[in-house]
Amino acid sequence: MLLKKLAAVGVGVVVAVGLSGAPASAAPSSSAFQDRSSSPKCLDFRADFGPYVTTCNYGDYQVWYWDNAIAHTALRQRATRLCLTLRSGQPTMKPCAAADQAALWAIDDTSAAGALIKNKVSGTCLARTANDRVNATTCTGGASQRWDVINGL
């Protein structure tokens, strides 16, 4: 009986680890997202202020974990382990939950103009505002919606 239980656990581990949808070479990235304005700043978060951009220091509050091997990925901040999500159309930070589709983002970094960060549910893009806040707006591909992805942090 014990052997049957161990065999069942072993099969579950193989299925969960060995048969994931991502290729073996894919690995979650840890990156900073720097806007492409004339005075570039990095995506950051403060509990008393919310998501915003500030001078890049590449510290834990500016490093985000994500997986470029899947179409829509969570953006989890290194410092707080919270995920960037949309609530009532506004970017905010919440505990990461697999069922929270509003916490999933597509990062399209195929353009030399910079990456677009597009929310799965709303279809809106993350953008820097004039007062260094971030919001989600209709995707136009404009400069305020373009981000450089700084990898390997």
PDB file of C-alpha atoms in Angstrom:
ATOM      1  CA  MET A   1       0.000   0.000   0.000  1.00  0.00           C
ATOM      2  CA  LEU A   2       2.824   2.382   0.866  1.00  0.00           C
ATOM      3  CA  LEU A   3       4.468   1.682  -2.499  1.00  0.00           C
ATOM      4  CA  LYS A   4       1.232   2.521  -4.333  1.00  0.00           C
ATOM      5  CA  LYS A   5       1.001   5.859  -2.497  1.00  0.00           C
ATOM      6  CA  LEU A   6       4.642   6.676  -3.257  1.00  0.00           C
ATOM      7  CA  ALA A   7       4.139   5.766  -6.913  1.00  0.00           C
ATOM      8  CA  ALA A   8       1.084   8.043  -7.134  1.00  0.00           C
ATOM      9  CA  VAL A   9       3.033  10.936  -5.589  1.00  0.00           C
ATOM     10  CA  GLY A  10       5.916  10.317  -7.996  1.00  0.00           C
ATOM     11  CA  VAL A  11       3.599  10.410 -11.012  1.00  0.00           C
ATOM     12  CA  GLY A  12       2.069  13.675  -9.757  1.00  0.00           C
ATOM     13  CA  VAL A  13       5.506  15.259  -9.420  1.00  0.00           C
ATOM     14  CA  VAL A  14       6.512  14.160 -12.927  1.00  0.00           C
ATOM     15  CA  VAL A  15       3.300  15.569 -14.387  1.00  0.00           C
ATOM     16  CA  ALA A  16       3.593  18.864 -12.521  1.00  0.00           C
ATOM     17  CA  VAL A  17       7.283  19.439 -13.213  1.00  0.00           C
ATOM     18  CA  GLY A  18       8.194  17.512 -16.316  1.00  0.00           C
ATOM     19  CA  LEU A  19       5.229  18.215 -18.541  1.00  0.00           C
ATOM     20  CA  SER A  20       4.778  21.960 -18.160  1.00  0.00           C
ATOM     21  CA  GLY A  21       3.805  23.950 -21.249  1.00  0.00           C
ATOM     22  CA  ALA A  22       7.045  25.924 -21.325  1.00  0.00           C
ATOM     23  CA  PRO A  23      10.087  24.626 -23.169  1.00  0.00           C
ATOM     24  CA  ALA A  24      12.989  23.372 -21.065  1.00  0.00           C
ATOM     25  CA  SER A  25      15.057  26.417 -22.042  1.00  0.00           C
ATOM     26  CA  ALA A  26      12.401  28.886 -20.852  1.00  0.00           C
ATOM     27  CA  ALA A  27      12.926  30.459 -17.473  1.00  0.00           C
ATOM     28  CA  PRO A  28      11.144  33.219 -15.624  1.00  0.00           C
ATOM     29  CA  SER A  29      12.825  36.575 -16.136  1.00  0.00           C
ATOM     30  CA  SER A  30      13.683  39.164 -13.559  1.00  0.00           C
ATOM     31  CA  SER A  31      13.587  42.561 -15.206  1.00  0.00           C
ATOM     32  CA  ALA A  32      13.092  46.253 -14.721  1.00  0.00           C
ATOM     33  CA  PHE A  33      10.758  48.189 -17.001  1.00  0.00           C
ATOM     34  CA  GLN A  34      12.161  51.591 -17.988  1.00  0.00           C
ATOM     35  CA  ASP A  35       9.923  54.013 -19.878  1.00  0.00           C
ATOM     36  CA  ARG A  36      11.193  55.445 -23.160  1.00  0.00           C
ATOM     37  CA  SER A  37      10.597  59.142 -22.437  1.00  0.00           C
ATOM     38  CA  SER A  38      13.248  61.846 -22.729  1.00  0.00           C
ATOM     39  CA  SER A  39      13.929  61.374 -18.990  1.00  0.00           C
ATOM     40  CA  PRO A  40      13.543  57.590 -18.544  1.00  0.00           C
ATOM     41  CA  LYS A  41      12.343  56.228 -15.230  1.00  0.00           C
ATOM     42  CA  CYS A  42      11.571  52.723 -13.965  1.00  0.00           C
ATOM     43  CA  LEU A  43       8.324  51.087 -12.913  1.00  0.00           C
ATOM     44  CA  ASP A  44       8.212  51.000  -9.114  1.00  0.00           C
ATOM     45  CA  PHE A  45       5.693  50.606  -6.297  1.00  0.00           C
ATOM     46  CA  ARG A  46       5.140  52.136  -2.869  1.00  0.00           C
ATOM     47  CA  ALA A  47       2.293  51.023  -0.629  1.00  0.00           C
ATOM     48  CA  ASP A  48       1.371  54.633   0.162  1.00  0.00           C
ATOM     49  CA  PHE A  49       1.536  55.769  -3.475  1.00  0.00           C
ATOM     50  CA  GLY A  50       0.789  52.797  -5.725  1.00  0.00           C
ATOM     51  CA  PRO A  51       2.539  51.905  -8.980  1.00  0.00           C
ATOM     52  CA  TYR A  52       4.573  54.794 -10.388  1.00  0.00           C
ATOM     53  CA  VAL A  53       7.851  55.558 -12.171  1.00  0.00           C
ATOM     54  CA  THR A  54      10.967  56.984 -10.553  1.00  0.00           C
ATOM     55  CA  THR A  55      14.703  57.257 -11.146  1.00  0.00           C
ATOM     56  CA  CYS A  56      16.066  53.815 -11.980  1.00  0.00           C
ATOM     57  CA  ASN A  57      18.104  52.166  -9.232  1.00  0.00           C
ATOM     58  CA  TYR A  58      17.268  48.533 -10.163  1.00  0.00           C
ATOM     59  CA  GLY A  59      16.564  47.734  -6.505  1.00  0.00           C
ATOM     60  CA  ASP A  60      14.032  45.153  -5.354  1.00  0.00           C
ATOM     61  CA  TYR A  61      11.099  47.550  -5.765  1.00  0.00           C
ATOM     62  CA  GLN A  62      11.964  47.953  -9.465  1.00  0.00           C
ATOM     63  CA  VAL A  63      12.599  44.295 -10.277  1.00  0.00           C
ATOM     64  CA  TRP A  64       9.679  42.253 -11.605  1.00  0.00           C
ATOM     65  CA  TYR A  65       9.445  38.506 -12.155  1.00  0.00           C
ATOM     66  CA  TRP A  66       7.613  37.342 -15.288  1.00  0.00           C
ATOM     67  CA  ASP A  67       7.690  34.461 -17.761  1.00  0.00           C
ATOM     68  CA  ASN A  68       8.299  35.309 -21.414  1.00  0.00           C
ATOM     69  CA  ALA A  69       7.525  31.730 -22.509  1.00  0.00           C
ATOM     70  CA  ILE A  70       3.768  32.228 -22.127  1.00  0.00           C
ATOM     71  CA  ALA A  71       1.410  34.652 -23.853  1.00  0.00           C
ATOM     72  CA  HIS A  72       0.103  36.289 -20.650  1.00  0.00           C
ATOM     73  CA  THR A  73       2.171  36.445 -17.493  1.00  0.00           C
ATOM     74  CA  ALA A  74       1.931  37.864 -14.008  1.00  0.00           C
ATOM     75  CA  LEU A  75       4.260  40.743 -13.110  1.00  0.00           C
ATOM     76  CA  ARG A  76       5.382  39.991  -9.545  1.00  0.00           C
ATOM     77  CA  GLN A  77       7.459  42.597  -7.735  1.00  0.00           C
ATOM     78  CA  ARG A  78      10.582  41.228  -6.048  1.00  0.00           C
ATOM     79  CA  ALA A  79      10.334  43.372  -2.901  1.00  0.00           C
ATOM     80  CA  THR A  80       6.693  42.843  -1.946  1.00  0.00           C
ATOM     81  CA  ARG A  81       5.926  39.667  -3.954  1.00  0.00           C
ATOM     82  CA  LEU A  82       2.668  41.386  -4.975  1.00  0.00           C
ATOM     83  CA  CYS A  83       1.396  41.337  -8.557  1.00  0.00           C
ATOM     84  CA  LEU A  84       0.569  44.281 -10.781  1.00  0.00           C
ATOM     85  CA  THR A  85      -3.129  44.076 -11.580  1.00  0.00           C
ATOM     86  CA  LEU A  86      -6.011  46.244 -12.727  1.00  0.00           C
ATOM     87  CA  ARG A  87      -8.901  47.190 -10.476  1.00  0.00           C
ATOM     88  CA  SER A  88     -11.595  49.481 -11.880  1.00  0.00           C
ATOM     89  CA  GLY A  89      -9.276  50.142 -14.823  1.00  0.00           C
ATOM     90  CA  GLN A  90      -6.402  51.399 -12.659  1.00  0.00           C
ATOM     91  CA  PRO A  91      -3.060  49.666 -12.015  1.00  0.00           C
ATOM     92  CA  THR A  92      -2.624  48.524  -8.434  1.00  0.00           C
ATOM     93  CA  MET A  93      -0.781  45.823  -6.521  1.00  0.00           C
ATOM     94  CA  LYS A  94      -2.524  42.769  -5.068  1.00  0.00           C
ATOM     95  CA  PRO A  95      -1.532  39.331  -3.779  1.00  0.00           C
ATOM     96  CA  CYS A  96      -0.891  37.086  -6.757  1.00  0.00           C
ATOM     97  CA  ALA A  97      -3.716  34.652  -7.520  1.00  0.00           C
ATOM     98  CA  ALA A  98      -3.776  32.197 -10.428  1.00  0.00           C
ATOM     99  CA  ALA A  99      -7.471  32.893 -11.059  1.00  0.00           C
ATOM    100  CA  ASP A 100      -7.001  36.690 -11.288  1.00  0.00           C
ATOM    101  CA  GLN A 101      -7.032  37.277 -15.051  1.00  0.00           C
ATOM    102  CA  ALA A 102      -6.668  41.048 -14.511  1.00  0.00           C
ATOM    103  CA  ALA A 103      -3.183  40.338 -13.115  1.00  0.00           C
ATOM    104  CA  LEU A 104      -1.994  38.867 -16.425  1.00  0.00           C
ATOM    105  CA  TRP A 105      -0.064  40.925 -18.951  1.00  0.00           C
ATOM    106  CA  ALA A 106       1.310  40.389 -22.449  1.00  0.00           C
ATOM    107  CA  ILE A 107       4.748  41.910 -22.930  1.00  0.00           C
ATOM    108  CA  ASP A 108       5.308  42.576 -26.614  1.00  0.00           C
ATOM    109  CA  ASP A 109       8.968  43.447 -26.989  1.00  0.00           C
ATOM    110  CA  THR A 110       9.211  42.806 -30.719  1.00  0.00           C
ATOM    111  CA  SER A 111       9.399  46.488 -31.718  1.00  0.00           C
ATOM    112  CA  ALA A 112      12.575  48.562 -31.771  1.00  0.00           C
ATOM    113  CA  ALA A 113      10.371  51.386 -30.426  1.00  0.00           C
ATOM    114  CA  GLY A 114      10.093  49.539 -27.081  1.00  0.00           C
ATOM    115  CA  ALA A 115       7.846  46.976 -25.443  1.00  0.00           C
ATOM    116  CA  LEU A 116       4.112  47.323 -24.893  1.00  0.00           C
ATOM    117  CA  ILE A 117       2.722  45.922 -21.629  1.00  0.00           C
ATOM    118  CA  LYS A 118      -0.895  44.956 -22.356  1.00  0.00           C
ATOM    119  CA  ASN A 119      -3.442  43.752 -19.801  1.00  0.00           C
ATOM    120  CA  LYS A 120      -5.184  40.480 -20.689  1.00  0.00           C
ATOM    121  CA  VAL A 121      -8.663  41.437 -19.454  1.00  0.00           C
ATOM    122  CA  SER A 122      -8.946  45.093 -20.449  1.00  0.00           C
ATOM    123  CA  GLY A 123      -6.687  45.044 -23.505  1.00  0.00           C
ATOM    124  CA  THR A 124      -5.263  48.372 -22.311  1.00  0.00           C
ATOM    125  CA  CYS A 125      -1.578  49.249 -22.156  1.00  0.00           C
ATOM    126  CA  LEU A 126       0.476  50.358 -19.186  1.00  0.00           C
ATOM    127  CA  ALA A 127       1.516  53.994 -19.658  1.00  0.00           C
ATOM    128  CA  ARG A 128       3.522  56.637 -17.822  1.00  0.00           C
ATOM    129  CA  THR A 129       1.583  59.814 -17.032  1.00  0.00           C
ATOM    130  CA  ALA A 130       2.947  63.362 -16.874  1.00  0.00           C
ATOM    131  CA  ASN A 131       3.076  63.239 -13.062  1.00  0.00           C
ATOM    132  CA  ASP A 132       5.141  59.993 -12.969  1.00  0.00           C
ATOM    133  CA  ARG A 133       2.164  57.812 -12.159  1.00  0.00           C
ATOM    134  CA  VAL A 134       1.154  54.883 -14.335  1.00  0.00           C
ATOM    135  CA  ASN A 135      -2.252  54.152 -15.772  1.00  0.00           C
ATOM    136  CA  ALA A 136      -3.856  51.790 -18.258  1.00  0.00           C
ATOM    137  CA  THR A 137      -5.011  53.375 -21.501  1.00  0.00           C
ATOM    138  CA  THR A 138      -6.147  52.344 -24.964  1.00  0.00           C
ATOM    139  CA  CYS A 139      -3.122  50.886 -26.742  1.00  0.00           C
ATOM    140  CA  THR A 140      -1.869  53.328 -29.340  1.00  0.00           C
ATOM    141  CA  GLY A 141       1.811  52.402 -29.352  1.00  0.00           C
ATOM    142  CA  GLY A 142       2.637  55.965 -28.342  1.00  0.00           C
ATOM    143  CA  ALA A 143       5.824  56.925 -26.514  1.00  0.00           C
ATOM    144  CA  SER A 144       4.165  56.938 -23.060  1.00  0.00           C
ATOM    145  CA  GLN A 145       3.305  53.238 -23.532  1.00  0.00           C
ATOM    146  CA  ARG A 146       6.780  52.099 -24.612  1.00  0.00           C
ATOM    147  CA  TRP A 147       9.125  50.404 -22.171  1.00  0.00           C
ATOM    148  CA  ASP A 148      12.674  49.079 -22.317  1.00  0.00           C
ATOM    149  CA  VAL A 149      12.957  45.654 -20.694  1.00  0.00           C
ATOM    150  CA  ILE A 150      16.167  45.545 -18.629  1.00  0.00           C
ATOM    151  CA  ASN A 151      16.837  41.819 -18.102  1.00  0.00           C
ATOM    152  CA  GLY A 152      19.051  39.827 -15.789  1.00  0.00           C
ATOM    153  CA  LEU A 153      18.461  41.689 -12.533  1.00  0.00           C
TER     154      LEU A 153
END
